[in-house]
Short mmCIF file of C-alpha atoms in Angstrom, two decimals:
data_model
loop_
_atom_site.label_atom_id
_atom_site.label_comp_id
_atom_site.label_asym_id
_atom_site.label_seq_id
_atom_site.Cartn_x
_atom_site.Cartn_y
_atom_site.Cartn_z
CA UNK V 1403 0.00 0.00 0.00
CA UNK V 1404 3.11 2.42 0.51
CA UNK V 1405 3.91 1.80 -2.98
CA UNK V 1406 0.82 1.80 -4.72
CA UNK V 1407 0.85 6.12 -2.50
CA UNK V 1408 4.89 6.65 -3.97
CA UNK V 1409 3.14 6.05 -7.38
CA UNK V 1410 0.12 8.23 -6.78
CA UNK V 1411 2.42 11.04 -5.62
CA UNK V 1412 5.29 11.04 -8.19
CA UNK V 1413 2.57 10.37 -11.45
CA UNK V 1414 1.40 13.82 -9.37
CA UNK V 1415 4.60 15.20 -9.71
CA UNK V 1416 5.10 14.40 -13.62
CA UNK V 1417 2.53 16.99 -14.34
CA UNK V 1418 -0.99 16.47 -12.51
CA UNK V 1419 -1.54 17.97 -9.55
CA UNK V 1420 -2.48 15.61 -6.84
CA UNK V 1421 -4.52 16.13 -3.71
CA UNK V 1422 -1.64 14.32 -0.76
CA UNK V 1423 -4.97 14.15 1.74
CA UNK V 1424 -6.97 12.64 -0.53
CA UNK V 1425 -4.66 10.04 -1.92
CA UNK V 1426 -3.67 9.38 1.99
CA UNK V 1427 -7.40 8.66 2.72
CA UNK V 1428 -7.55 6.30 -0.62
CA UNK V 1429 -4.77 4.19 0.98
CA UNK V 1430 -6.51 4.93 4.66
CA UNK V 1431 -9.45 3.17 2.96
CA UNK V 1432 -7.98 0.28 1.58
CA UNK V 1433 -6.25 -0.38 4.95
CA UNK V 1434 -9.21 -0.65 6.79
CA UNK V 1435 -12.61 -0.34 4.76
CA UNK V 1436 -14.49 -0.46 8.06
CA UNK V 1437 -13.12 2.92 9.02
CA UNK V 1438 -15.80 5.53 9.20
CA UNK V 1439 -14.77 9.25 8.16
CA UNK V 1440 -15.88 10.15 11.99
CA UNK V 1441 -15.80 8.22 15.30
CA UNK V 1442 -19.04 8.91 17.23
CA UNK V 1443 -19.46 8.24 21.06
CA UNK V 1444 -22.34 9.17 22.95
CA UNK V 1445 -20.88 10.58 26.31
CA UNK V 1446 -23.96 10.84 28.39
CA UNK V 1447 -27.96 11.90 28.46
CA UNK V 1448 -28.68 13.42 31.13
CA UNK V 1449 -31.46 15.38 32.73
CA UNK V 1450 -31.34 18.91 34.64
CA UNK V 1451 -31.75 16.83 38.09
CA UNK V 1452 -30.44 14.25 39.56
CA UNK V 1453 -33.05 11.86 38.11
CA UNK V 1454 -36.16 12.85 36.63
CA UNK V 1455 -37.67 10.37 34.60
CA UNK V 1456 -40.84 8.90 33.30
CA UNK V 1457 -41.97 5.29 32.56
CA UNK V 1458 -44.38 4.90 29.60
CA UNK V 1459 -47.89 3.66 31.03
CA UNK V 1460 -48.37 0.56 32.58
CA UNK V 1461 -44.75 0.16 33.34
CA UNK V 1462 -43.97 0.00 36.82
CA UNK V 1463 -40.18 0.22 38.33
CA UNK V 1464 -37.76 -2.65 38.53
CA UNK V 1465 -37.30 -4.31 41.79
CA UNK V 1466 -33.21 -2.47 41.84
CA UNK V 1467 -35.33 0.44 40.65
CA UNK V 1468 -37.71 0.68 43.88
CA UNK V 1469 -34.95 -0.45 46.27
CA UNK V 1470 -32.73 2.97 44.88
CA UNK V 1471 -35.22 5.11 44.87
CA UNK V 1472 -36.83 3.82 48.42
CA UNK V 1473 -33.39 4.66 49.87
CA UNK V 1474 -32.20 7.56 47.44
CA UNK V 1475 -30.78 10.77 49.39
CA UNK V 1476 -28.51 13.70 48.95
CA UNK V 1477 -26.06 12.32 51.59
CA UNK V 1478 -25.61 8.92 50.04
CA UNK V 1479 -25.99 9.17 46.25
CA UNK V 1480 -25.29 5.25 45.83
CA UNK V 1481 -27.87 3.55 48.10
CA UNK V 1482 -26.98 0.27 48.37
CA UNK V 1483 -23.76 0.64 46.18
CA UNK V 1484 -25.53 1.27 43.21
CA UNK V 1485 -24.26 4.27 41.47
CA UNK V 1486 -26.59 7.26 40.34
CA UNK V 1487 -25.12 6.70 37.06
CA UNK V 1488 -25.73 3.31 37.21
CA UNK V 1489 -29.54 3.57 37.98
CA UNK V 1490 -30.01 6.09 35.57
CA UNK V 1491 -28.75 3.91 32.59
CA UNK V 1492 -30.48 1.20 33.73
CA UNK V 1493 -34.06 3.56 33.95
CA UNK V 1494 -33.27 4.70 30.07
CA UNK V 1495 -31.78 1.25 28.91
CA UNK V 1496 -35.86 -0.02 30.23
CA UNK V 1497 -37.55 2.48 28.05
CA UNK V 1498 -38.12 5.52 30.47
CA UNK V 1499 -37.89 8.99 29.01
CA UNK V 1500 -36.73 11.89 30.29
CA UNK V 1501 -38.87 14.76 31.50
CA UNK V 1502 -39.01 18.06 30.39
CA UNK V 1503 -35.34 18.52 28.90
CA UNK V 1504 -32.36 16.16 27.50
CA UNK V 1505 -29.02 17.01 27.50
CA UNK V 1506 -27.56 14.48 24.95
CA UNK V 1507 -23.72 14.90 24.61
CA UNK V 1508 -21.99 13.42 21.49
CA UNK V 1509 -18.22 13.33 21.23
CA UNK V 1510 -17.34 13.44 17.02
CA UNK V 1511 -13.50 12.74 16.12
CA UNK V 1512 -12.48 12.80 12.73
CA UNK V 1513 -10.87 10.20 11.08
CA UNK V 1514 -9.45 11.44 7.94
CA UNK V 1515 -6.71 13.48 6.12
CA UNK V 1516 -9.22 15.60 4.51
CA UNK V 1517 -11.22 18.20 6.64
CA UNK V 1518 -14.52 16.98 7.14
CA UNK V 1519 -17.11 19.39 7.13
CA UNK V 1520 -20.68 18.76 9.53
CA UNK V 1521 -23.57 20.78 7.84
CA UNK V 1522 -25.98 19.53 9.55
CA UNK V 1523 -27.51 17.93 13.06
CA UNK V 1524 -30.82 17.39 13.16
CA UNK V 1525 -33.25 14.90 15.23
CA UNK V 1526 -35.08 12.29 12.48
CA UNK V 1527 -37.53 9.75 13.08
CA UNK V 1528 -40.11 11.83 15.30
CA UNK V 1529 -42.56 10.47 17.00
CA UNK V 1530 -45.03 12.79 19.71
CA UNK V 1531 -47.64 11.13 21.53
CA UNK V 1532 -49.13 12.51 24.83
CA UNK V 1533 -47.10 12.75 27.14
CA UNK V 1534 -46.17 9.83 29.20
CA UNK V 1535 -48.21 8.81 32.44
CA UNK V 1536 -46.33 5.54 33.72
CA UNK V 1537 -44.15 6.21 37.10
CA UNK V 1538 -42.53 9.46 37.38
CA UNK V 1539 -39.06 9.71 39.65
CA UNK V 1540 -38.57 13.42 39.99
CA UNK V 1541 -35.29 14.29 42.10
CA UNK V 1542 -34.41 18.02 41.32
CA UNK V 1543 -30.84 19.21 41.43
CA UNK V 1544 -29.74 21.18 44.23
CA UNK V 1545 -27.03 23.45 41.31
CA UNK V 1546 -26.02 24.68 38.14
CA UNK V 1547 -25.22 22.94 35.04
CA UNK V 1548 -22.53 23.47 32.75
CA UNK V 1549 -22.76 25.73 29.24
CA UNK V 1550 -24.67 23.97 26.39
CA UNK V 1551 -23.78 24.36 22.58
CA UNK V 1552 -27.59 23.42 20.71
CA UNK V 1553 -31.28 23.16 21.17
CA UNK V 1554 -33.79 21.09 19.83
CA UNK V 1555 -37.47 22.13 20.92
CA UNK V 1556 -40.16 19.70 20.12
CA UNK V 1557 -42.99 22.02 20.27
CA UNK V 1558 -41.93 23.59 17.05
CA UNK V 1559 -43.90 22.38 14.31
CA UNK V 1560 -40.61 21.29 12.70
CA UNK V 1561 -37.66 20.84 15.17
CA UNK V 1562 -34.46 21.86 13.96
CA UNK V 1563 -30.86 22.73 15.74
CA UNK V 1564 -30.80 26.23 16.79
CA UNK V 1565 -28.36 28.52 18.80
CA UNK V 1566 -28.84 28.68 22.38
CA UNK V 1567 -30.96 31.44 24.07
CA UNK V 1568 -28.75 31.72 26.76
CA UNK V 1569 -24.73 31.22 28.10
CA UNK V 1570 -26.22 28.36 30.65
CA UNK V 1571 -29.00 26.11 28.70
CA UNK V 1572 -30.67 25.36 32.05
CA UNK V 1573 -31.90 29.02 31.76
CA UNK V 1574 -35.68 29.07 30.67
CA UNK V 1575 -33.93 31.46 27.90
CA UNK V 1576 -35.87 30.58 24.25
CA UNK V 1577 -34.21 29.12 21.66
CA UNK V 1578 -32.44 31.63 18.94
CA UNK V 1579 -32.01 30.99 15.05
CA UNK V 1580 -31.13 27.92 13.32
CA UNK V 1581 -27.57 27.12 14.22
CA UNK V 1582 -26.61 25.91 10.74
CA UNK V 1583 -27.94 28.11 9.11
CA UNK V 1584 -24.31 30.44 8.91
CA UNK V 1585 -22.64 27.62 11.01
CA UNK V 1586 -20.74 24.87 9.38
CA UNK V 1587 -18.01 22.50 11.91
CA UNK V 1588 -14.96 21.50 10.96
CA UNK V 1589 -13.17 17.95 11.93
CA UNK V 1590 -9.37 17.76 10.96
CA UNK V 1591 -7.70 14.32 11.42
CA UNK V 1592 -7.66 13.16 15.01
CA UNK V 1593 -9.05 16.57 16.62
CA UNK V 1594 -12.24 15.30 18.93
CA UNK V 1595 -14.97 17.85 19.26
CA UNK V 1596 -17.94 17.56 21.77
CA UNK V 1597 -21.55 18.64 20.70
CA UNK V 1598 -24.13 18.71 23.82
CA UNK V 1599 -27.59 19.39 22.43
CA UNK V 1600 -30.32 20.20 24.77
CA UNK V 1601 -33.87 18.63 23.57
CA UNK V 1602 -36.99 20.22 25.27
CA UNK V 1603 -40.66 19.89 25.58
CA UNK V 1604 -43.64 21.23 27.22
CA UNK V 1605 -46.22 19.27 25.03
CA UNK V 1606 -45.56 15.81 24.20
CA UNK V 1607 -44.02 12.71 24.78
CA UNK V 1608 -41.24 11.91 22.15
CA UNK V 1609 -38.77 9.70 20.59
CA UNK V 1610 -36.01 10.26 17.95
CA UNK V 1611 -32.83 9.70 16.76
CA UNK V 1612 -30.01 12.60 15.44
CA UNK V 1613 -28.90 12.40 12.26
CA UNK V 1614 -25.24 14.02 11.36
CA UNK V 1615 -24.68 15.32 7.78
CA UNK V 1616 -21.28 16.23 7.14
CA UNK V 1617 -19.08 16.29 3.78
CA UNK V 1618 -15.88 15.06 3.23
CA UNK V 1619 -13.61 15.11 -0.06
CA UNK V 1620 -16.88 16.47 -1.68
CA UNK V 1621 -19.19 13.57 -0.94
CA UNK V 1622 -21.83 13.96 1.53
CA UNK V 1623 -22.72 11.59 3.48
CA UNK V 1624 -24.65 10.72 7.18
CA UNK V 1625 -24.79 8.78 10.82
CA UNK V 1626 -27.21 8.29 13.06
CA UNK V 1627 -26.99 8.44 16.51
CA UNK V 1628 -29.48 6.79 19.08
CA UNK V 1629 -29.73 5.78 22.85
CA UNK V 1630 -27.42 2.53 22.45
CA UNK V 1631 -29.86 0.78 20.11
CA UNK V 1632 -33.11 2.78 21.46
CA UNK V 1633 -34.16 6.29 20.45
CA UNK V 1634 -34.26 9.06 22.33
CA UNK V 1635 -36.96 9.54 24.85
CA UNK V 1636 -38.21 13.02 25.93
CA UNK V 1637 -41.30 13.80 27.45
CA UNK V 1638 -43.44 16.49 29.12
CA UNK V 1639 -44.99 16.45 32.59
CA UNK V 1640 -48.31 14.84 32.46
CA UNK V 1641 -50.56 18.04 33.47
CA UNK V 1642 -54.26 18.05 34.54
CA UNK V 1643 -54.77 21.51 35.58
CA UNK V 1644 -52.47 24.82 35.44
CA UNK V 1645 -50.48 25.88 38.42
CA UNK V 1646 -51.04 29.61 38.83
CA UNK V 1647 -48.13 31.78 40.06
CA UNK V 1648 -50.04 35.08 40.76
CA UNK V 1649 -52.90 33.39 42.43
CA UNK V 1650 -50.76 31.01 44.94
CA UNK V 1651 -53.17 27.86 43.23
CA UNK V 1652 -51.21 24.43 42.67
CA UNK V 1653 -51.45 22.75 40.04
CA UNK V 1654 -52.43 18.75 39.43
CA UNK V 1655 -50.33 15.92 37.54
CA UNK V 1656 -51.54 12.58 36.56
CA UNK V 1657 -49.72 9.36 37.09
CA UNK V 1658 -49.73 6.11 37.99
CA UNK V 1659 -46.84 6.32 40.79
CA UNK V 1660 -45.23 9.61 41.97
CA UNK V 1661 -41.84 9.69 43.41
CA UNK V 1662 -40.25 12.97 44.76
CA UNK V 1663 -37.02 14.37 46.77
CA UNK V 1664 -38.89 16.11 49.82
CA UNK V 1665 -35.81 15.60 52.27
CA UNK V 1666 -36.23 11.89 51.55
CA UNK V 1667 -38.01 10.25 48.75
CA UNK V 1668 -41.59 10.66 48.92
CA UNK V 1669 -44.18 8.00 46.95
CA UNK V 1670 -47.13 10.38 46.65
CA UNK V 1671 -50.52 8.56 47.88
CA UNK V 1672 -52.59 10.33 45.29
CA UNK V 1673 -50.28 10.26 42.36
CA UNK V 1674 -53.45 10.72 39.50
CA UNK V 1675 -53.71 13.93 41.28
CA UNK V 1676 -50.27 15.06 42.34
CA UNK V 1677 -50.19 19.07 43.32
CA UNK V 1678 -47.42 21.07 41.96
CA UNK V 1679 -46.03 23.92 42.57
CA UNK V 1680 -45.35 26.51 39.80
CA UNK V 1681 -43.21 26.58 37.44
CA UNK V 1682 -44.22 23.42 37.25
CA UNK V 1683 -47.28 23.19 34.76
CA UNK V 1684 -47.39 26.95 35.10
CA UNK V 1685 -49.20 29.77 33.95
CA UNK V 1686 -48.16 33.99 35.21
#
């Protein structure tokens, strides 16, 4: 294969003008066809709390699942020495979604001579239903995130990527304008860049999948990313009536268990008609 490049080069020299990256990614190819132009890992989907997920209907927790969150607490974050992180995977790799907002963090490395040029993320595959109404485990965090880069809203009639609203994501800051629209990002060979995208909803319960378009040597071409084998899984609190912040009223969620973080985990004894407190299912 190092000869078959010498050739490519000095046939270059005699006249033509070669393109070095190009030929080096011919040879990269024939080395290892299975080699993708970028290396995708999906780092981590999180949620702004602790753990706030919901099961779809008429799926209860897993017996590690109740023993966790029976013994969950600020102080000691791995009940039974079962991680957070551990529990969490375990909640998503079961089918739960999370509530309200995603924060879906995608490392890309390139994996090629040539630049390779990203165009495009966007979620594919959409599907809203109501929202979910199965068990919800809502443990708010007691801080700050970190800075997000993207933000997918699903109320939009058609979802794209678009700039963020605000420096911190976990702001209630709207979305701005399409981020690709005057954005393009650039891999070069063995550079790693992280993407977090923060997916929100205050309507529906949804599932998707990302899709990357990105160009390299001229030829476009596409991944998609899901939730190790499952799509993504977003949905929005399960409302029944508005909570009103001017008028001090609570409002109502419906479910068909209702965990909370009051100072200790809480299963609610009237979880079809949970109270909350705005901003939750708020109105001014």
């Amino acid at each position: 294969m190092i000869v078959a490049l010498g050739i490519v080069v000095l046939q270059g020299a005699g006249g033509q003008v070669v393109d070095v990256p190009a030929a080096k990614d011919d040879v990269r190819r024939a080395i290892g066809p299975d080699q993708e132009a970028i290396r995708l890992t999906l780092s981590s989907v999180t949620e702004t709390g602790p753990l706030q997920v919901v099961t779809p209907r008429g799926t209860g927790l897993t017996e590690p699942q109740r023993r966790f969150v029976q013994k969950f607490s600020y102080e000691e974050m791995a009940p039974g020495g079962v991680s957070l992180h551990d529990i969490h995977a375990d909640f998503l790799a079961t089918g739960a979604a999370s509530l309200d907002q995603q924060f879906i963090s995608i490392k890309l490395e390139g994996r090629r001579n040539q630049k390779i040029f990203i165009d495009n993320i966007r979620p594919v595959d959409v599907l809203r239903t109501a929202p979910w109404a199965g068990t919800l485990v809502n443990v708010r965090d007691q801080s700050g995130g970190e800075t997000k880069q993207m933000v997918i809203d699903f109320d939009d009639v058609d979802p794209i990527t678009r700039m963020p609203g605000a420096d911190d994501l976990e702001d209630d800051a709207p979305p701005g304008g399409p981020y690709f629209q005057h954005k393009t990002l650039t891999l070069t060979d063995g550079t790693e860049d992280t993407v977090i995208i923060k997916a929100i909803t205050a309507q529906w319960g949804v599932t998707f999948r990302i899709r990357i378009d990105y160009r390299v040597g001229g030829k476009a071409e596409h991944r998609i990313v899901d939730n190790n084998g499952r799509p993504f899984a977003l949905t929005a609190m399960n409302c029944t009536k508005p909570s009103i912040a001017k008028q001090w009223v609570l409002g109502r969620i419906s479910y068909e268990a209702v965990w909370e973080h009051q100072g200790s985990m809480i299963r609610s004894p009237h979880p079809n008609r949970h109270p909350v407190n705005y901003p939750e299912c708020g109105q001014d």
